[in-house]
mmCIF file of C-alpha atoms in Angstrom:
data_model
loop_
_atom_site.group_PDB
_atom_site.id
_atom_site.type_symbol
_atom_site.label_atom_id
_atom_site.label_comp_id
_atom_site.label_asym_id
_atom_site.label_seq_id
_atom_site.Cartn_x
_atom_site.Cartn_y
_atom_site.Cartn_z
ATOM 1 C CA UNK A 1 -84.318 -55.861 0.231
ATOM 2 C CA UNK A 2 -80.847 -56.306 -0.496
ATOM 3 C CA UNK A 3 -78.853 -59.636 -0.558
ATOM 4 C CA UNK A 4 -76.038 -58.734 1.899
ATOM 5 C CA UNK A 5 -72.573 -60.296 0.582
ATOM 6 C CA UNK A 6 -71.452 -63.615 1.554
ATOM 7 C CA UNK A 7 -68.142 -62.011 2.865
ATOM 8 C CA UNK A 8 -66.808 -59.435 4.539
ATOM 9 C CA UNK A 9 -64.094 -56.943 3.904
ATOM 10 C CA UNK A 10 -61.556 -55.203 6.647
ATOM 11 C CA UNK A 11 -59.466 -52.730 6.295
ATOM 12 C CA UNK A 12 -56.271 -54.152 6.650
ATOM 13 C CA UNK A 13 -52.214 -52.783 6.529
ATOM 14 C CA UNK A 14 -48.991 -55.193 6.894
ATOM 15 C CA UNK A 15 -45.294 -53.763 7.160
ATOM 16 C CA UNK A 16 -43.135 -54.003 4.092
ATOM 17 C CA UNK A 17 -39.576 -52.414 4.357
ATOM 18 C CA UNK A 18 -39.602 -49.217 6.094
ATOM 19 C CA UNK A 19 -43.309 -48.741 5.874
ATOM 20 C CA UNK A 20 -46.530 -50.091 4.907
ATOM 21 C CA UNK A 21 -48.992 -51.349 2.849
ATOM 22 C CA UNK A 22 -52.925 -50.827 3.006
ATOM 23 C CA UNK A 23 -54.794 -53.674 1.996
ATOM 24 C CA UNK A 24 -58.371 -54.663 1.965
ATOM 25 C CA UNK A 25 -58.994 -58.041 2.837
ATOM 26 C CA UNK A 26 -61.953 -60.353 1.954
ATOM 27 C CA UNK A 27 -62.720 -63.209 4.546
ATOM 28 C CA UNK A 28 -65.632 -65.801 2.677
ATOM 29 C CA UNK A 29 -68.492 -66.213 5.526
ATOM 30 C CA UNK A 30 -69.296 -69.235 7.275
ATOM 31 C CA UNK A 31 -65.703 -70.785 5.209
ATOM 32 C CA UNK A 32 -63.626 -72.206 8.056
ATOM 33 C CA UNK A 33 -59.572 -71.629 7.179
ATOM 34 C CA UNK A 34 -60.169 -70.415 3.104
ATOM 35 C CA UNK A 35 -57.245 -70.489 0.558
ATOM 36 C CA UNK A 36 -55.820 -67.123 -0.232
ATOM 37 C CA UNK A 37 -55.278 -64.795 -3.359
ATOM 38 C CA UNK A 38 -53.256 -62.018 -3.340
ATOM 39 C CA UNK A 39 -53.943 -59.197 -5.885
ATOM 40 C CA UNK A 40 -51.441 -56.719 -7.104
ATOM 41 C CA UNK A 41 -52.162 -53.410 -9.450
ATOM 42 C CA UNK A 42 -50.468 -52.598 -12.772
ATOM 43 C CA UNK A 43 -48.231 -49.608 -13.226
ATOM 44 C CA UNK A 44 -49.015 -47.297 -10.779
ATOM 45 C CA UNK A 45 -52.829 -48.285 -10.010
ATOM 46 C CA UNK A 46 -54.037 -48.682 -6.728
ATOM 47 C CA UNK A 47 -56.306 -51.086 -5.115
ATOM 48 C CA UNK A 48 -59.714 -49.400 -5.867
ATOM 49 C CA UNK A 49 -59.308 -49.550 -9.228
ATOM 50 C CA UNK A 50 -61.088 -52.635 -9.939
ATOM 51 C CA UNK A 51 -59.229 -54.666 -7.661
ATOM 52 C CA UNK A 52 -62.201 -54.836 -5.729
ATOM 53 C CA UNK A 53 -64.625 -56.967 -8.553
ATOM 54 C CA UNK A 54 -61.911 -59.458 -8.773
ATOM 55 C CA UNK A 55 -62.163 -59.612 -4.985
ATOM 56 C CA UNK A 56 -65.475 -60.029 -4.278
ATOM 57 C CA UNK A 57 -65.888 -62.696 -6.691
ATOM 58 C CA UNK A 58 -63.230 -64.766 -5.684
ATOM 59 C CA UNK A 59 -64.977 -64.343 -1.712
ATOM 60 C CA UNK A 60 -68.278 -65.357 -3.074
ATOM 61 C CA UNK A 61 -66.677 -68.611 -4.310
ATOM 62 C CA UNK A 62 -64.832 -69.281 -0.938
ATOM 63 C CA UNK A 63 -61.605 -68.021 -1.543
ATOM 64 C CA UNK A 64 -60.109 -64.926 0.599
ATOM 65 C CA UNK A 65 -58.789 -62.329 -1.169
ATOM 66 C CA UNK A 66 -55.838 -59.586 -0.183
ATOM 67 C CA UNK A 67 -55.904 -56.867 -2.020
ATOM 68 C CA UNK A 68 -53.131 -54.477 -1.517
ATOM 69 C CA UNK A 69 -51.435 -51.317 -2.777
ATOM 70 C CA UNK A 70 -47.598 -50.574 -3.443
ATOM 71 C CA UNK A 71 -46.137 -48.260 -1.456
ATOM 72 C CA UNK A 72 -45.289 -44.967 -2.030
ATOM 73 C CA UNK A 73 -48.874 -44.738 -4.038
ATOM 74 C CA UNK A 74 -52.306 -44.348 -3.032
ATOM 75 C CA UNK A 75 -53.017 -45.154 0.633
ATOM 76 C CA UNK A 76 -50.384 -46.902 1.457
ATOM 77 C CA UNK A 77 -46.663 -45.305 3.279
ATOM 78 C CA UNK A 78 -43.332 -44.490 1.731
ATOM 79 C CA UNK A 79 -41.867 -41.423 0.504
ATOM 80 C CA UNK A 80 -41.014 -39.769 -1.841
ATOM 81 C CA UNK A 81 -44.559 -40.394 -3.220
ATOM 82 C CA UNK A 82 -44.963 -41.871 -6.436
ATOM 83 C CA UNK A 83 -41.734 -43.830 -6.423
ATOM 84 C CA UNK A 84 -42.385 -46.988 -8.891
ATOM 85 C CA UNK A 85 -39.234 -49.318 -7.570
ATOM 86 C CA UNK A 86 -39.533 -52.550 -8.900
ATOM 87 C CA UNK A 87 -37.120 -54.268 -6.102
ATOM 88 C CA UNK A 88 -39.614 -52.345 -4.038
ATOM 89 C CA UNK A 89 -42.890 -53.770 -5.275
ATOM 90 C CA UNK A 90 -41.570 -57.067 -5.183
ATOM 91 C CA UNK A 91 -40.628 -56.970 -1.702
ATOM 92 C CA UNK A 92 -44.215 -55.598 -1.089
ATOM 93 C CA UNK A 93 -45.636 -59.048 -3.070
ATOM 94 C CA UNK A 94 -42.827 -60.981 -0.471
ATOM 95 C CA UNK A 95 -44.090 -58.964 2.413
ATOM 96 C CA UNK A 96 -48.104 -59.722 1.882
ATOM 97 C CA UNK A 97 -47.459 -63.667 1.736
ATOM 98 C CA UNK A 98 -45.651 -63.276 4.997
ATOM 99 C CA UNK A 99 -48.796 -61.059 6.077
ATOM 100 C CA UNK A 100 -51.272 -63.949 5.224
ATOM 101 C CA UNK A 101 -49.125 -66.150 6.671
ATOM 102 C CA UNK A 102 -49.657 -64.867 10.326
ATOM 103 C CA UNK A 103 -53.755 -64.701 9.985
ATOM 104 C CA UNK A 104 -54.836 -67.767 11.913
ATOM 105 C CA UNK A 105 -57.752 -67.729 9.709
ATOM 106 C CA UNK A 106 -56.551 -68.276 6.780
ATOM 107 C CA UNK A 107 -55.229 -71.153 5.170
ATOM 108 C CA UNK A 108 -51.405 -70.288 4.097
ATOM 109 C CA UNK A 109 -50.612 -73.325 2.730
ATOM 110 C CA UNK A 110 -53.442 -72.856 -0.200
ATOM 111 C CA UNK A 111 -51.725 -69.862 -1.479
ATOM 112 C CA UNK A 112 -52.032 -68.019 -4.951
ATOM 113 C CA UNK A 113 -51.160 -64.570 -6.397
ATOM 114 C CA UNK A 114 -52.819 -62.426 -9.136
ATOM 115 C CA UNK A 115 -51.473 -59.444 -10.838
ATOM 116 C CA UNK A 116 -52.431 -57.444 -13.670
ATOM 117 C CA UNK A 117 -50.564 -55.978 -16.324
ATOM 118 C CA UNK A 118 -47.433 -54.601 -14.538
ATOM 119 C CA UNK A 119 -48.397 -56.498 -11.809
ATOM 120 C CA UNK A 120 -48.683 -59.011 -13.963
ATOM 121 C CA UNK A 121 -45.139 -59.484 -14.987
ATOM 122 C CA UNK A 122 -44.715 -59.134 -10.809
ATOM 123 C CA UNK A 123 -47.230 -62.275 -10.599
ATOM 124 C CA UNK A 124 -44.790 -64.176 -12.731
ATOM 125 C CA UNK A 125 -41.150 -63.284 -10.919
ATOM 126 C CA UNK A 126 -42.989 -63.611 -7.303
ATOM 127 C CA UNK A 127 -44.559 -67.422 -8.176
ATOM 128 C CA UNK A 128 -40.665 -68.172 -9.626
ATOM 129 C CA UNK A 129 -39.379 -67.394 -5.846
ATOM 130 C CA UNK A 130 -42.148 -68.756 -3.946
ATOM 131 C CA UNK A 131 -42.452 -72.049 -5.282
ATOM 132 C CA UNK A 132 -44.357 -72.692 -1.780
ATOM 133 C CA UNK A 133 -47.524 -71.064 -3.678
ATOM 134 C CA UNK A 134 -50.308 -73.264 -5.013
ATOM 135 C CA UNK A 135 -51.205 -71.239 -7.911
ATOM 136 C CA UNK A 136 -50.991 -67.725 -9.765
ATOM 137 C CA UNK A 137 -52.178 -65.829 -12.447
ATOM 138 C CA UNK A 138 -50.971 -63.151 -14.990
ATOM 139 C CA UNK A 139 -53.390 -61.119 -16.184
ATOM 140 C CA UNK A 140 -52.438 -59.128 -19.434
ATOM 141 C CA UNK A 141 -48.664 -59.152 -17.841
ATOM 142 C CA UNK A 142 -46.047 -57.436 -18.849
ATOM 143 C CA UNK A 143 -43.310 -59.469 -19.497
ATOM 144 C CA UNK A 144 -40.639 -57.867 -21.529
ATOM 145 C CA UNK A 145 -39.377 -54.409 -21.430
ATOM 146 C CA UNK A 146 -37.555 -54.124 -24.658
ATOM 147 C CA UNK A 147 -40.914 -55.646 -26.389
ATOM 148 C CA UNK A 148 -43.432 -52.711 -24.579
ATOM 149 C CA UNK A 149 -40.556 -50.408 -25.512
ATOM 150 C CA UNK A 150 -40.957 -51.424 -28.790
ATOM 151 C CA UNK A 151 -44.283 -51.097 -29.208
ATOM 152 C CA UNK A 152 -44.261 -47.736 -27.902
ATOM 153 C CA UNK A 153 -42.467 -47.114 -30.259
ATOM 154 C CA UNK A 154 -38.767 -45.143 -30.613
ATOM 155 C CA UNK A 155 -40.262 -41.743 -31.383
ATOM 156 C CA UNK A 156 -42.389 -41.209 -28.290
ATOM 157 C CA UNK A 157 -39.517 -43.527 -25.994
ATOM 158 C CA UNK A 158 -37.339 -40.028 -27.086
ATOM 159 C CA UNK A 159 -39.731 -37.272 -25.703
ATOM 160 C CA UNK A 160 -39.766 -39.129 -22.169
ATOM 161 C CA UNK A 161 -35.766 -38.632 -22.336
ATOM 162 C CA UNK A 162 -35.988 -35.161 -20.605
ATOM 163 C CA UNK A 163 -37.879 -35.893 -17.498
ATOM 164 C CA UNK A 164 -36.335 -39.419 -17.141
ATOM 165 C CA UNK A 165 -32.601 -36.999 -17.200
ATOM 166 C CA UNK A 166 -34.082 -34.346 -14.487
ATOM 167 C CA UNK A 167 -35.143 -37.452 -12.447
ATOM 168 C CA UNK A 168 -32.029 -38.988 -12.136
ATOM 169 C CA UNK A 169 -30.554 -35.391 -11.169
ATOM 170 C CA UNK A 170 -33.047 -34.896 -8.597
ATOM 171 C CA UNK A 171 -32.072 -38.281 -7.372
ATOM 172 C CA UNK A 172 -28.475 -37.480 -7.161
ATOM 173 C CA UNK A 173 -29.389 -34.042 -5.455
ATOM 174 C CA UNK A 174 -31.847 -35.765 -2.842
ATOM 175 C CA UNK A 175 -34.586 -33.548 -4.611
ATOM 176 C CA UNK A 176 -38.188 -34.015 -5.240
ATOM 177 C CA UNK A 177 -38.868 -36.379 -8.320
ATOM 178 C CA UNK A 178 -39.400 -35.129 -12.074
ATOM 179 C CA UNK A 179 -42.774 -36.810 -12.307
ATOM 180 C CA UNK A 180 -43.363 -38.018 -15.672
ATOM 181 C CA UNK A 181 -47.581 -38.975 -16.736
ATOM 182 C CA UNK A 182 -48.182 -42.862 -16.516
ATOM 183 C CA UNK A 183 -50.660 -42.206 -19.351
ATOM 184 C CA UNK A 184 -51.098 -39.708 -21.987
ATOM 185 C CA UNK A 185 -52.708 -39.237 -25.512
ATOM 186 C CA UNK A 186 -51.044 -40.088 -28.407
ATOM 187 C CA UNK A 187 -47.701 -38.397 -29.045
ATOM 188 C CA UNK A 188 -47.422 -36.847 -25.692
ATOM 189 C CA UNK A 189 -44.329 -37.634 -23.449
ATOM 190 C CA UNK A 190 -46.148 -40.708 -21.389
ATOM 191 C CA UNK A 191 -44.783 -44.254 -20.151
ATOM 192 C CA UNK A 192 -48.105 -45.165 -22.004
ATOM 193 C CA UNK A 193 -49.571 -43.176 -25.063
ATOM 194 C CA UNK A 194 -51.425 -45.993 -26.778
ATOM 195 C CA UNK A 195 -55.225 -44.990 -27.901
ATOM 196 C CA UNK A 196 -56.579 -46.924 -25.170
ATOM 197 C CA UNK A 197 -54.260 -46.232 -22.598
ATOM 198 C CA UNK A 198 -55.165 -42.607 -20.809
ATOM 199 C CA UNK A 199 -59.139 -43.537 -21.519
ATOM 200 C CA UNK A 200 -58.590 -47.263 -19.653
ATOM 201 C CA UNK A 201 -56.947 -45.610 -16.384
ATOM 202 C CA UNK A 202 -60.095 -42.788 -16.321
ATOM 203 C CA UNK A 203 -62.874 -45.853 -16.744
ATOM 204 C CA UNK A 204 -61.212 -47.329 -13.902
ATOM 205 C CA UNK A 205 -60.600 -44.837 -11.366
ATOM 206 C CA UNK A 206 -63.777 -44.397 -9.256
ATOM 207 C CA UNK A 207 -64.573 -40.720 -7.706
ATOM 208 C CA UNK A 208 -62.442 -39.933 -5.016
ATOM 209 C CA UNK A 209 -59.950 -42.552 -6.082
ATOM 210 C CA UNK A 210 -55.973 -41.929 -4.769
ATOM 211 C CA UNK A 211 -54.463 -42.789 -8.161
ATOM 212 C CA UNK A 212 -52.740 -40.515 -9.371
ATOM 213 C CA UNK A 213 -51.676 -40.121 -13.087
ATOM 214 C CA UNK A 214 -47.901 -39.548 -12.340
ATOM 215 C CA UNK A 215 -44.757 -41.299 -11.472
ATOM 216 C CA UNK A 216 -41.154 -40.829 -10.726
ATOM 217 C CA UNK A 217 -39.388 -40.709 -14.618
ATOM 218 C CA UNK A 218 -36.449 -42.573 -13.377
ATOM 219 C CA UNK A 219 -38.490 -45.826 -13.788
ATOM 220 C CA UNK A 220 -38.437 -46.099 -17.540
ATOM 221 C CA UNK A 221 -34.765 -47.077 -17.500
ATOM 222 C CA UNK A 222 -35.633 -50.090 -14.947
ATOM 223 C CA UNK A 223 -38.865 -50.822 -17.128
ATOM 224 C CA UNK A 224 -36.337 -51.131 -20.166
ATOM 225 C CA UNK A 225 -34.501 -54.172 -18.554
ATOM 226 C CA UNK A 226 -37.501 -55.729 -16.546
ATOM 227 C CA UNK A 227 -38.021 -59.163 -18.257
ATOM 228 C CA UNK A 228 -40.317 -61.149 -15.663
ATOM 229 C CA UNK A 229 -41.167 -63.517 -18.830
ATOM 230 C CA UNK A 230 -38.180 -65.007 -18.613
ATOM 231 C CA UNK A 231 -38.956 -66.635 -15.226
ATOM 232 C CA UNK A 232 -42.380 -68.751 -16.379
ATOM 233 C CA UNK A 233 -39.962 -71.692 -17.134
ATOM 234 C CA UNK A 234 -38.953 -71.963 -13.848
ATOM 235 C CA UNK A 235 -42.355 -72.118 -12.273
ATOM 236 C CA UNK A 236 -43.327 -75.823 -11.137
ATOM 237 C CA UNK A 237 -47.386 -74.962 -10.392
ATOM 238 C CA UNK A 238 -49.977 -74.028 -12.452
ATOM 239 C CA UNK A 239 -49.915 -70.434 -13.745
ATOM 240 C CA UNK A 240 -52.788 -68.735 -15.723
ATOM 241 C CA UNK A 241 -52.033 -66.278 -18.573
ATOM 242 C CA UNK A 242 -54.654 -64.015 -19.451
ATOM 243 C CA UNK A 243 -53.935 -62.559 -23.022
ATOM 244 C CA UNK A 244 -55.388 -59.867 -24.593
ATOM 245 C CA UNK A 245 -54.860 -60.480 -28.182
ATOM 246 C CA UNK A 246 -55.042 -56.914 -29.081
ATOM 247 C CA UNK A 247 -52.867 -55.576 -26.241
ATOM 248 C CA UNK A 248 -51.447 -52.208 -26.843
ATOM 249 C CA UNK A 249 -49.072 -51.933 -23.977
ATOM 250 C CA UNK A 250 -47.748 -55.267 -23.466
ATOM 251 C CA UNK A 251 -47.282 -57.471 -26.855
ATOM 252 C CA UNK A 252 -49.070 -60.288 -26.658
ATOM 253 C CA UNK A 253 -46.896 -62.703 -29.013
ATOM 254 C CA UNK A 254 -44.082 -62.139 -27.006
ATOM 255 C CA UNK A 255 -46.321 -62.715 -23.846
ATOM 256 C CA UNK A 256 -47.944 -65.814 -25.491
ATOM 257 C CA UNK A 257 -43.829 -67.070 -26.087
ATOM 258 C CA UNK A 258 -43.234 -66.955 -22.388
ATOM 259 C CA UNK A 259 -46.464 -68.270 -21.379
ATOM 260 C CA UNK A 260 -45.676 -71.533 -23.601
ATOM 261 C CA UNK A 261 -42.161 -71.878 -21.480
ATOM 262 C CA UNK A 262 -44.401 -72.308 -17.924
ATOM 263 C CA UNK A 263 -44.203 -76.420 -17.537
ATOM 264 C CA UNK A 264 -47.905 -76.062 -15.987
ATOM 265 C CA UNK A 265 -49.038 -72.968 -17.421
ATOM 266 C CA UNK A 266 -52.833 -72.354 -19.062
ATOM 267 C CA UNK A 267 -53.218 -69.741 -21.756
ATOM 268 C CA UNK A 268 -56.398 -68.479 -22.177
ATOM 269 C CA UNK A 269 -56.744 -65.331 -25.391
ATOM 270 C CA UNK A 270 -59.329 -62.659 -25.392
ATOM 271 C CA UNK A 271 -60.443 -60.382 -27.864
ATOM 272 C CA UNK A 272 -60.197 -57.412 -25.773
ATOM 273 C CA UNK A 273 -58.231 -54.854 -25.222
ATOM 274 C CA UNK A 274 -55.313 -54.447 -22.002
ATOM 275 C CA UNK A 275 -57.385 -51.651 -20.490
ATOM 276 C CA UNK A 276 -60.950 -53.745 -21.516
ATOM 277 C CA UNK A 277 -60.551 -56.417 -19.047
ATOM 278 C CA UNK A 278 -61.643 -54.737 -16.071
ATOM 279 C CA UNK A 279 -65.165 -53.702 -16.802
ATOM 280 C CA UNK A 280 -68.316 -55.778 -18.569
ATOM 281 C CA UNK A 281 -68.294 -58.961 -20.765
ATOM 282 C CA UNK A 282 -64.621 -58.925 -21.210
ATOM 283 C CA UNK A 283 -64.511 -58.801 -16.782
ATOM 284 C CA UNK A 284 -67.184 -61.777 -16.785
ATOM 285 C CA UNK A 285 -65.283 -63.861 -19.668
ATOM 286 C CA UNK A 286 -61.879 -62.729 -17.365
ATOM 287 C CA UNK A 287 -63.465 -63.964 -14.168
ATOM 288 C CA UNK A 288 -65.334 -66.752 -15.356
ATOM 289 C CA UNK A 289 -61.891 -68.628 -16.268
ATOM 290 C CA UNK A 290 -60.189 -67.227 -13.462
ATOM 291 C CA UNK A 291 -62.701 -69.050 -10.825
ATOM 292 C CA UNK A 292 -62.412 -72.053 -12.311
ATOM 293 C CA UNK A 293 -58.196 -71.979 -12.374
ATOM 294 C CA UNK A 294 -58.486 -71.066 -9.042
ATOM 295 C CA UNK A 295 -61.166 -73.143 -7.466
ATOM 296 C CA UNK A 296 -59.342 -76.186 -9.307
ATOM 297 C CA UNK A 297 -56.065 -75.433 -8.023
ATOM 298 C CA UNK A 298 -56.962 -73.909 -4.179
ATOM 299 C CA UNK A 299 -60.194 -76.647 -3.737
ATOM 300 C CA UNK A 300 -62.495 -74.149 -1.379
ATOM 301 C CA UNK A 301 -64.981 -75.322 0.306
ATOM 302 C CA UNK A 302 -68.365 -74.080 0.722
ATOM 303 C CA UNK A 303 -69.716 -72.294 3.434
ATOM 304 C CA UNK A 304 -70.042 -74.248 6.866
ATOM 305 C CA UNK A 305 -72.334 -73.876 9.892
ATOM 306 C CA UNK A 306 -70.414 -73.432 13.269
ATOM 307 C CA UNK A 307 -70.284 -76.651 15.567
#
């Protein structure tokens, strides 16, 4: 017979802008008021890709986890689809914490945020402007445009030039984006081309996911000049870098330079690769650490019978 799991998971959508966000959210059983993580994808994933496993872990220890996608991708509203707008995405990071802040119960004072990779770098600009927060962590983050650009390397930055120049014309037409592939193999037009890169975003997408491999081109040019690093050294709380130290898409010297800026940050390094950290040991070594960051830093308490 099968152990069913000690929490539960609704279906769950919160207004951000002009639309929405759809958001799973994981309430710990019999845990009266829990602290609250918020997770946020990398560059254009959605929820189900693995968000899920972080989830469900962090509910099993007592600590309630929202989930949520951007919008304009997967599930959630906003057209045109496939828009990556990083004032956007930020606002959608702003708009969850007000979400959580209206569920009666959950504890919105014992607040943290988790993002990976380009949701990483998010993780680090939203805990500079919420200094409110508790806690957050960066997992593989992005943290420097100009570094990612650079180790994508000038050749293959050149064949996205095209699509990124028909975007910005469709823009200025009110037309349909010029989509542009998030990932691609090596040498092909991409935002990502690394080895590891179109193989990472296939192990991760389950059947029937709503990610789609695609994104408005006029993003690179707003990717270029993204620098979330530079915010760590403003953030008073604790703040957990996860490194890969073989990342492909986001450098991590450059990452591990920011990280050592944070006045509380924790660095922990991990022979794995950017797109490894989502599946098998490297997600047990990942979570492992990431329990006991957050369980120090949120205190949850164990499941409690009703008076």
């Amino acid at each position: 017979m099968t152990t069913p799991p000690p929490f539960t998971r609704v279906d769950v959508s919160f207004q951000s802008g002009d639309s929405t966000c759809s958001a799973w959210l994981y309430v710990p059983d019999g845990v009266v008021s829990p602290p609250v993580v918020i997770l946020g994808h990398g560059l254009g994933a959605t929820r189900e890709m693995r968000l899920d496993a972080f989830a469900e872990r962090f509910a099993a220890a007592g600590i309630a986890a929202l989930a949520f996608t951007y919008r304009h991708f997967g599930d959630s509203g906003g057209q045109p689809r496939q828009l990556l707008s990083i004032k956007r995405q930020l606002a959608d990071w702003d708009a969850a914490i007000a979400y959580v802040r209206t569920r009666p119960d959950l504890d919105g004072s014992r607040m943290a945020v988790w993002g990976s990779s380009f949701g990483g770098g998010h993780a680090i600009t939203v805990a500079a402007r919420h200094p409110e927060l508790r806690a957050a962590v960066a997992q593989c983050p992005f943290t420097d445009g100009l570094a990612s650009a650079v180790a994508l390397g000038p050749v293959a930055s050149l064949k996205t030039a095209p699509q990124i120049v028909r975007d910005l014309a469709a823009k200025v037409r009110g037309g349909a984006p010029a989509m542009i592939p998030l990932a691609a193999a090596p040498g092909s037009p991409a935002l990502m081309n690394a080895p590891d890169a179109l193989p990472g975003y296939q192990a991760i997408s389950p059947p029937g996911s709503t990610f789609r491999n695609e994104v408005a081109a006029r993003v690179a040019l707003d990717i270029l000049t993204y620098r979330p690093g530079r915010a760590a050294k403003t953030i008073a709380f604790p703040i957990l870098f996860c490194v890969s130290n073989t990342d492909t898409v986001t450098p991590p010297a450059q990452t591990i330079r920011y990280a050592r800026t944070a006045p509380r940050g924790e660095i922990k390094r991990y022979d794995a690769g950017h797109f490894d950290f989502y599946l098998g040991d490297p997600f047990e070594a990942l979570i492992r650490d990431q329990l006991e960051f957050l369980t120090r830093q949120l205190a949850p308490t164990s499941a409690t019978s009703a008076p």
